[in-house]
CSV table of C-alpha atoms and ligand atoms in Angstrom, one decimal:
chain,number,residue,atom,x,y,z
A,1,MET,CA,15.2,7.7,-10.9
A,2,PRO,CA,15.5,4.1,-12.9
A,3,THR,CA,13.3,1.9,-11.8
A,4,LEU,CA,15.6,-0.9,-10.5
A,5,LEU,CA,17.3,1.6,-8.3
A,6,THR,CA,13.7,3.0,-7.4
A,7,ALA,CA,12.7,-0.6,-6.4
A,8,ARG,CA,16.7,-0.7,-4.2
A,9,VAL,CA,15.9,2.2,-2.7
A,10,SER,CA,11.9,1.0,-1.6
A,11,ALA,CA,13.0,-2.1,0.2
A,12,ALA,CA,16.4,-0.5,1.7
A,13,ALA,CA,14.7,2.4,3.4
A,14,HIS,CA,11.9,-0.1,4.6
A,15,ILE,CA,14.7,-2.7,5.7
A,16,ALA,CA,13.6,-2.2,9.5
A,17,LEU,CA,10.4,-1.4,9.1
A,18,PRO,CA,7.2,-4.2,9.5
A,19,HIS,CA,5.4,-3.2,6.3
A,20,ALA,CA,5.8,-0.9,4.0
A,21,ASN,CA,2.8,1.7,4.8
A,22,PRO,CA,2.3,4.0,7.7
A,23,LEU,CA,-0.7,1.7,9.6
A,24,SER,CA,0.3,0.2,12.7
A,25,VAL,CA,1.4,-3.4,13.4
A,26,GLN,CA,-1.8,-3.7,15.2
A,27,GLN,CA,-4.2,-2.0,13.2
A,28,VAL,CA,-2.7,-4.5,9.9
A,29,ALA,CA,-2.9,-7.4,12.4
A,30,ASP,CA,-6.5,-6.7,13.5
A,31,MET,CA,-7.9,-6.4,9.7
A,32,ILE,CA,-5.5,-9.1,8.8
A,33,SER,CA,-7.6,-11.4,11.6
A,34,PHE,CA,-10.7,-10.3,10.2
A,35,ILE,CA,-10.2,-11.7,6.7
A,36,ALA,CA,-8.9,-14.6,8.4
A,37,HIS,CA,-12.1,-15.2,10.3
A,38,ALA,CA,-14.3,-15.5,6.9
A,39,LYS,CA,-12.3,-18.4,6.3
A,40,PRO,CA,-10.8,-17.2,2.7
A,41,ILE,CA,-9.8,-20.5,0.3
A,42,THR,CA,-7.9,-18.3,-2.4
A,43,ALA,CA,-5.9,-14.3,-1.4
A,44,LEU,CA,-3.9,-12.0,-3.7
A,45,ASP,CA,-2.0,-9.2,-2.1
A,46,VAL,CA,-1.3,-7.0,-4.8
A,47,GLY,CA,2.1,-4.7,-4.4
A,48,CYS,CA,2.9,-7.0,-1.5
A,49,GLY,CA,6.3,-5.2,-0.7
A,50,PRO,CA,8.1,-7.2,1.8
A,51,GLY,CA,5.1,-9.4,2.8
A,52,ALA,CA,3.5,-9.1,5.9
A,53,LEU,CA,0.8,-8.7,5.0
A,54,THR,CA,0.4,-11.9,2.5
A,55,ILE,CA,2.0,-14.0,5.5
A,56,ALA,CA,0.2,-12.7,8.2
A,57,LEU,CA,-3.1,-13.9,6.2
A,58,ALA,CA,-1.3,-17.0,5.3
A,59,THR,CA,-0.9,-18.0,8.7
A,60,LYS,CA,-3.8,-17.1,10.2
A,61,CYS,CA,-5.8,-19.4,8.3
A,62,SER,CA,-5.7,-21.9,5.7
A,63,ALA,CA,-6.0,-19.3,2.5
A,64,ARG,CA,-3.6,-20.1,-0.5
A,65,VAL,CA,-2.6,-16.2,-0.7
A,66,LEU,CA,-0.6,-15.0,-3.8
A,67,GLY,CA,1.9,-11.9,-3.2
A,68,ILE,CA,3.1,-10.5,-6.1
A,69,ASP,CA,4.9,-7.2,-6.9
A,70,ILE,CA,7.7,-6.0,-9.1
A,71,SER,CA,10.5,-5.1,-7.3
A,72,GLU,CA,12.8,-8.1,-6.5
A,73,PRO,CA,14.3,-6.9,-3.4
A,74,PHE,CA,10.9,-6.6,-2.0
A,75,LEU,CA,10.4,-10.4,-3.0
A,76,GLU,CA,13.9,-11.8,-2.0
A,77,ARG,CA,12.6,-10.1,1.5
A,78,ALA,CA,9.4,-11.6,1.3
A,79,LYS,CA,10.0,-15.1,0.1
A,80,LEU,CA,13.1,-14.9,2.7
A,81,ALA,CA,10.6,-13.9,6.0
A,82,SER,CA,8.1,-16.9,4.9
A,83,MET,CA,10.8,-19.7,4.8
A,84,GLY,CA,10.2,-22.0,7.2
A,85,LEU,CA,7.1,-20.2,9.1
A,86,ALA,CA,4.6,-22.5,10.2
A,87,MET,CA,1.7,-21.5,8.5
A,88,LEU,CA,-2.5,-22.5,8.3
A,89,GLY,CA,-2.1,-21.4,5.1
A,90,ASN,CA,0.5,-20.8,2.3
A,91,ALA,CA,2.1,-18.0,0.9
A,92,ASP,CA,3.6,-17.7,-2.6
A,93,PHE,CA,5.7,-15.4,-4.2
A,94,MET,CA,6.0,-13.8,-7.6
A,95,ASN,CA,7.4,-11.2,-9.9
A,96,ALA,CA,4.2,-9.7,-11.6
A,97,SER,CA,2.0,-6.8,-12.1
A,98,PRO,CA,-1.7,-7.1,-11.5
A,99,LEU,CA,-2.7,-6.1,-15.1
A,100,SER,CA,-1.0,-9.2,-16.6
A,101,LEU,CA,-3.2,-12.1,-14.7
A,102,ARG,CA,-5.6,-14.4,-15.9
A,103,ASN,CA,-9.2,-12.7,-15.3
A,104,GLU,CA,-9.3,-14.7,-11.9
A,105,THR,CA,-11.4,-14.3,-8.6
A,106,PHE,CA,-10.4,-14.1,-4.8
A,107,ASP,CA,-11.8,-14.6,-2.0
A,108,ALA,CA,-9.4,-11.9,-0.2
A,109,ILE,CA,-8.2,-9.2,-2.0
A,110,LEU,CA,-4.9,-7.1,-0.2
A,111,CYS,CA,-3.7,-3.9,-1.6
A,112,VAL,CA,-2.3,-1.7,0.4
A,113,GLY,CA,-0.7,1.6,-0.3
A,114,SER,CA,-0.2,-0.4,-3.9
A,115,SER,CA,-2.4,0.9,-6.4
A,116,GLN,CA,-0.6,2.1,-8.6
A,117,ALA,CA,0.3,-1.3,-10.0
A,118,ILE,CA,-2.8,-1.1,-11.6
A,119,GLY,CA,-3.7,2.3,-12.0
A,120,THR,CA,-5.2,5.3,-10.4
A,121,PRO,CA,-6.5,5.1,-6.5
A,122,ILE,CA,-10.5,5.0,-7.8
A,123,GLU,CA,-9.1,2.3,-10.9
A,124,ALA,CA,-7.7,0.3,-8.9
A,125,LEU,CA,-10.6,0.0,-6.0
A,126,SER,CA,-12.9,-0.9,-9.3
A,127,TRP,CA,-10.4,-3.5,-10.8
A,128,CYS,CA,-10.7,-5.2,-6.9
A,129,GLY,CA,-13.7,-5.2,-6.7
A,130,ASP,CA,-14.4,-7.2,-10.3
A,131,ARG,CA,-11.9,-9.7,-8.7
A,132,LEU,CA,-13.6,-10.6,-5.9
A,133,SER,CA,-15.6,-13.4,-5.7
A,134,PRO,CA,-18.8,-13.1,-4.2
A,135,GLY,CA,-18.9,-12.4,-0.8
A,136,GLY,CA,-15.2,-11.8,-0.6
A,137,LEU,CA,-13.2,-9.0,1.1
A,138,LEU,CA,-11.0,-6.2,0.6
A,139,LEU,CA,-8.4,-4.2,2.2
A,140,PHE,CA,-8.0,-1.2,0.2
A,141,ALA,CA,-5.9,1.3,1.5
A,142,ASP,CA,-4.2,4.7,0.2
A,143,LEU,CA,-3.4,8.3,0.6
A,144,THR,CA,-6.6,10.4,1.2
A,145,TRP,CA,-7.4,13.8,1.5
A,146,ARG,CA,-7.9,15.0,5.3
A,147,ARG,CA,-7.6,18.5,3.9
A,148,ARG,CA,-7.4,20.6,0.9
A,149,PRO,CA,-3.9,20.5,0.1
A,150,GLU,CA,-1.9,23.5,-0.8
A,151,PRO,CA,-1.6,23.6,-4.6
A,152,ARG,CA,2.5,24.2,-3.7
A,153,PHE,CA,1.9,20.8,-3.1
A,154,ILE,CA,0.3,19.5,-5.1
A,155,GLU,CA,2.3,21.3,-8.2
A,156,PHE,CA,5.6,19.5,-5.8
A,157,LEU,CA,3.5,16.1,-6.0
A,158,GLY,CA,3.0,16.8,-9.6
A,159,VAL,CA,-0.6,15.3,-9.8
A,160,GLU,CA,-4.0,16.0,-10.0
A,161,GLU,CA,-5.9,16.6,-6.8
A,162,SER,CA,-8.5,14.7,-7.6
A,163,LEU,CA,-6.1,11.7,-8.1
A,164,TYR,CA,-6.7,10.8,-4.0
A,165,TRP,CA,-10.7,11.0,-2.3
A,166,SER,CA,-11.2,13.2,0.5
A,167,GLU,CA,-12.6,11.6,3.8
A,168,ASP,CA,-16.2,13.0,2.5
A,169,HIS,CA,-16.4,10.9,0.0
A,170,GLU,CA,-15.3,7.8,0.6
A,171,VAL,CA,-18.1,5.7,1.3
A,172,SER,CA,-19.8,6.9,-2.2
A,173,VAL,CA,-16.3,6.3,-3.8
A,174,PHE,CA,-16.9,2.1,-2.3
A,175,ALA,CA,-20.6,2.6,-3.7
A,176,ASP,CA,-19.9,3.4,-6.8
A,177,ALA,CA,-17.1,0.1,-7.2
A,178,GLY,CA,-20.2,-1.7,-5.6
A,179,LEU,CA,-18.3,-1.9,-2.8
A,180,ARG,CA,-19.9,-1.7,1.2
A,181,VAL,CA,-17.2,-0.2,3.9
A,182,LEU,CA,-17.3,-2.4,6.9
A,183,GLN,CA,-14.3,-0.8,8.6
A,184,ILE,CA,-11.5,2.1,8.6
A,185,GLU,CA,-8.5,2.5,10.0
A,186,ARG,CA,-6.7,5.5,9.3
A,187,ALA,CA,-2.8,5.8,9.9
A,188,SER,CA,-2.4,7.8,13.4
A,189,PRO,CA,-0.4,11.5,12.7
A,190,GLN,CA,2.4,9.7,15.2
A,191,ALA,CA,2.9,6.6,13.5
A,192,TRP,CA,3.2,7.9,10.5
A,193,LYS,CA,5.3,10.4,11.8
A,194,ALA,CA,7.6,7.6,12.9
A,195,TYR,CA,7.3,5.9,9.8
A,196,GLU,CA,8.3,8.8,7.5
A,197,ASP,CA,11.6,9.3,10.1
A,198,ALA,CA,12.8,5.6,9.2
A,199,VAL,CA,12.1,5.6,6.0
A,200,PHE,CA,14.4,8.6,5.1
A,201,GLU,CA,17.2,7.0,8.0
A,202,GLY,CA,16.9,4.0,5.9
A,203,SER,CA,17.4,6.4,2.3
A,204,GLN,CA,20.3,8.5,3.8
A,205,ARG,CA,21.8,4.8,5.3
A,206,PHE,CA,21.1,3.3,1.6
A,207,ALA,CA,22.9,6.7,-0.2
A,208,ALA,CA,26.1,6.5,1.7
A,209,ARG,CA,26.5,3.0,0.1
A,210,LEU,CA,26.2,4.3,-3.2
A,211,ASP,CA,28.6,5.7,-5.5
A,212,PRO,CA,28.7,9.8,-5.0
A,213,GLU,CA,26.5,10.8,-7.9
A,214,GLU,CA,23.9,8.0,-7.4
A,215,GLY,CA,24.2,8.5,-3.9
A,216,ALA,CA,23.9,12.6,-3.9
A,217,HIS,CA,20.9,11.4,-6.3
A,218,VAL,CA,18.9,9.6,-3.7
A,219,LEU,CA,19.6,12.1,-0.8
A,220,ALA,CA,18.5,14.7,-2.9
A,221,ARG,CA,15.0,12.8,-3.4
A,222,ALA,CA,14.5,11.7,0.4
A,223,ASN,CA,15.3,15.7,1.5
A,224,ALA,CA,12.7,17.0,-1.3
A,225,TRP,CA,10.3,14.4,0.4
A,226,LYS,CA,10.8,14.2,3.7
A,227,THR,CA,10.5,18.8,3.4
A,228,ALA,CA,7.5,18.8,1.7
A,229,PHE,CA,5.9,16.4,3.5
A,230,ASP,CA,6.9,18.0,6.5
A,231,ALA,CA,5.5,21.8,5.4
A,232,TYR,CA,2.6,20.6,3.4
A,233,GLY,CA,2.0,16.6,3.5
A,234,ALA,CA,1.2,16.0,7.1
A,235,ASN,CA,-1.0,18.7,7.2
A,236,CYS,CA,-3.3,17.3,4.5
A,237,LEU,CA,-2.5,13.7,3.9
A,238,GLY,CA,-3.9,10.8,5.1
A,239,PHE,CA,-3.3,7.2,5.0
A,240,THR,CA,-6.8,5.6,5.5
A,241,ALA,CA,-7.4,1.5,5.5
A,242,TYR,CA,-11.1,0.4,4.4
A,243,LEU,CA,-12.6,-3.4,4.8
A,244,ALA,CA,-15.0,-3.6,2.2
A,245,THR,CA,-17.3,-6.5,0.5
A,246,GLN,CA,-19.3,-5.8,-2.8
A,247,THR,CA,-23.0,-4.4,-2.0
A,248,GLY,CA,-24.6,-7.4,-4.1
A,249,GLY,CA,-25.8,-4.7,-6.3
A,250,GLY,CA,-23.8,-5.7,-9.0
A,251,GLY,CA,-22.3,-1.5,-8.2
A,252,GLY,CA,-22.3,0.8,-10.3
A,253,LYS,CA,-19.8,0.4,-12.7
B,1,SAM,C1,4.1,1.5,-0.7
B,1,SAM,S1,4.4,-0.5,-1.3
B,1,SAM,C2,2.5,-1.3,-0.3
B,1,SAM,C3,4.1,-2.7,0.4
B,1,SAM,C4,3.0,-4.0,0.5
B,1,SAM,N1,1.1,-3.3,0.2
B,1,SAM,C5,2.9,-3.3,2.2
B,1,SAM,O1,1.9,-2.4,2.4
B,1,SAM,O2,3.6,-3.6,3.5
B,1,SAM,C6,4.1,-0.2,-2.4
B,1,SAM,C7,4.2,-1.8,-3.3
B,1,SAM,O3,3.7,-1.9,-5.1
B,1,SAM,C8,4.6,-2.4,-5.6
B,1,SAM,N2,4.2,-2.5,-7.3
B,1,SAM,C9,4.5,-0.7,-7.3
B,1,SAM,N3,4.3,-0.8,-9.1
B,1,SAM,C10,3.5,-2.7,-9.3
B,1,SAM,C11,3.2,-3.0,-10.3
B,1,SAM,N4,3.2,-2.7,-11.4
B,1,SAM,N5,3.0,-4.3,-9.6
B,1,SAM,C12,2.9,-5.1,-8.7
B,1,SAM,N6,3.7,-4.1,-8.1
B,1,SAM,C13,3.9,-3.0,-7.8
B,1,SAM,C14,6.0,-1.8,-5.4
B,1,SAM,O4,6.9,-2.2,-5.9
B,1,SAM,C15,5.8,-1.7,-3.9
B,1,SAM,O5,6.5,-2.8,-3.2
C-alpha cells in the first residue's frame, strides 16, 4: 500500500480513539503523571501519532515537549487537539523522523508503539537510552510475546520471532541497554480487543469513502489482520509499556 494511503488509513482508523495504542486511558495517564512528577524540562515523543501523550505531558508539567511523526494526518489532528489548551508546558509537533534529529538529549522520552521509526524494538530502546539526559525517564511500549507464537502467525507477520522480546526477558533487555525498569503496564486483553474492534470499524468506514479499488484493498488488509489477530495474535501477543531510567553504570552498549 502506498505510504501516504497507509498514513491516511491509520489516522482514519484511530479517529474515534484517544491514542493509537491498546493501553487504557488510565494506564497512559498514570505513566505520564509519573514522568510529569519528575519535572522534565525537555521531552521527545517519538512517533507521536495523534499527539495525546505529548499533550498530556505538556499539560501536566512545564516541559517543552516535541512530538515528531511522519504522518501528516496524525500531525494535523495533534496540532488541532493542542490548540487553545491550557498547559503548564508547551507542545510542539514536527514532521520528522527520529533518525533525522540532531544528537541532543532529553529529560524524558516517550516511544509508545513507535519503535519502527527507529528500527527494531531493541534498536529503538538503545537509541532512546542514548538520548536520555542523566537521570531522565523513558516511557517505552511495544509488542511483546506473552507466549511463543505459532509459526503460521510469524509467517503472516513476515518477521523473525526474535523481533519482539518475551515477557521473561524484558528486564534483561532493558539492562543490556543500560536501563532499569521502574514500572510495567500491560494492555489488558479486553482493552486490546476493544482497541482492535475500533480500529477495524474505523478502517471499514474509511474504506467505504475511497474509490472501489482502493477501498477493497484497505478492507482486505483490515480483514486479514483481524483474522490473524483473532486466530493467533490474541493468544500470544502482548503490548507492554515500561517506565525506565538509566542504570547509571553506562549499560551494556
Ligand atoms: C502505533 S502509532 C503510535 C502513536 C502514539 N505514540 C500513540 O501511542 O498514540 C506509531 C506512530 O509511529 C509513526 N511513525 C512511523 N514511522 C515513523 C518515522 N520514521 N518517524 C516518525 N514517526 C514514525 C506512525 O506514523 C504512527 O503515528
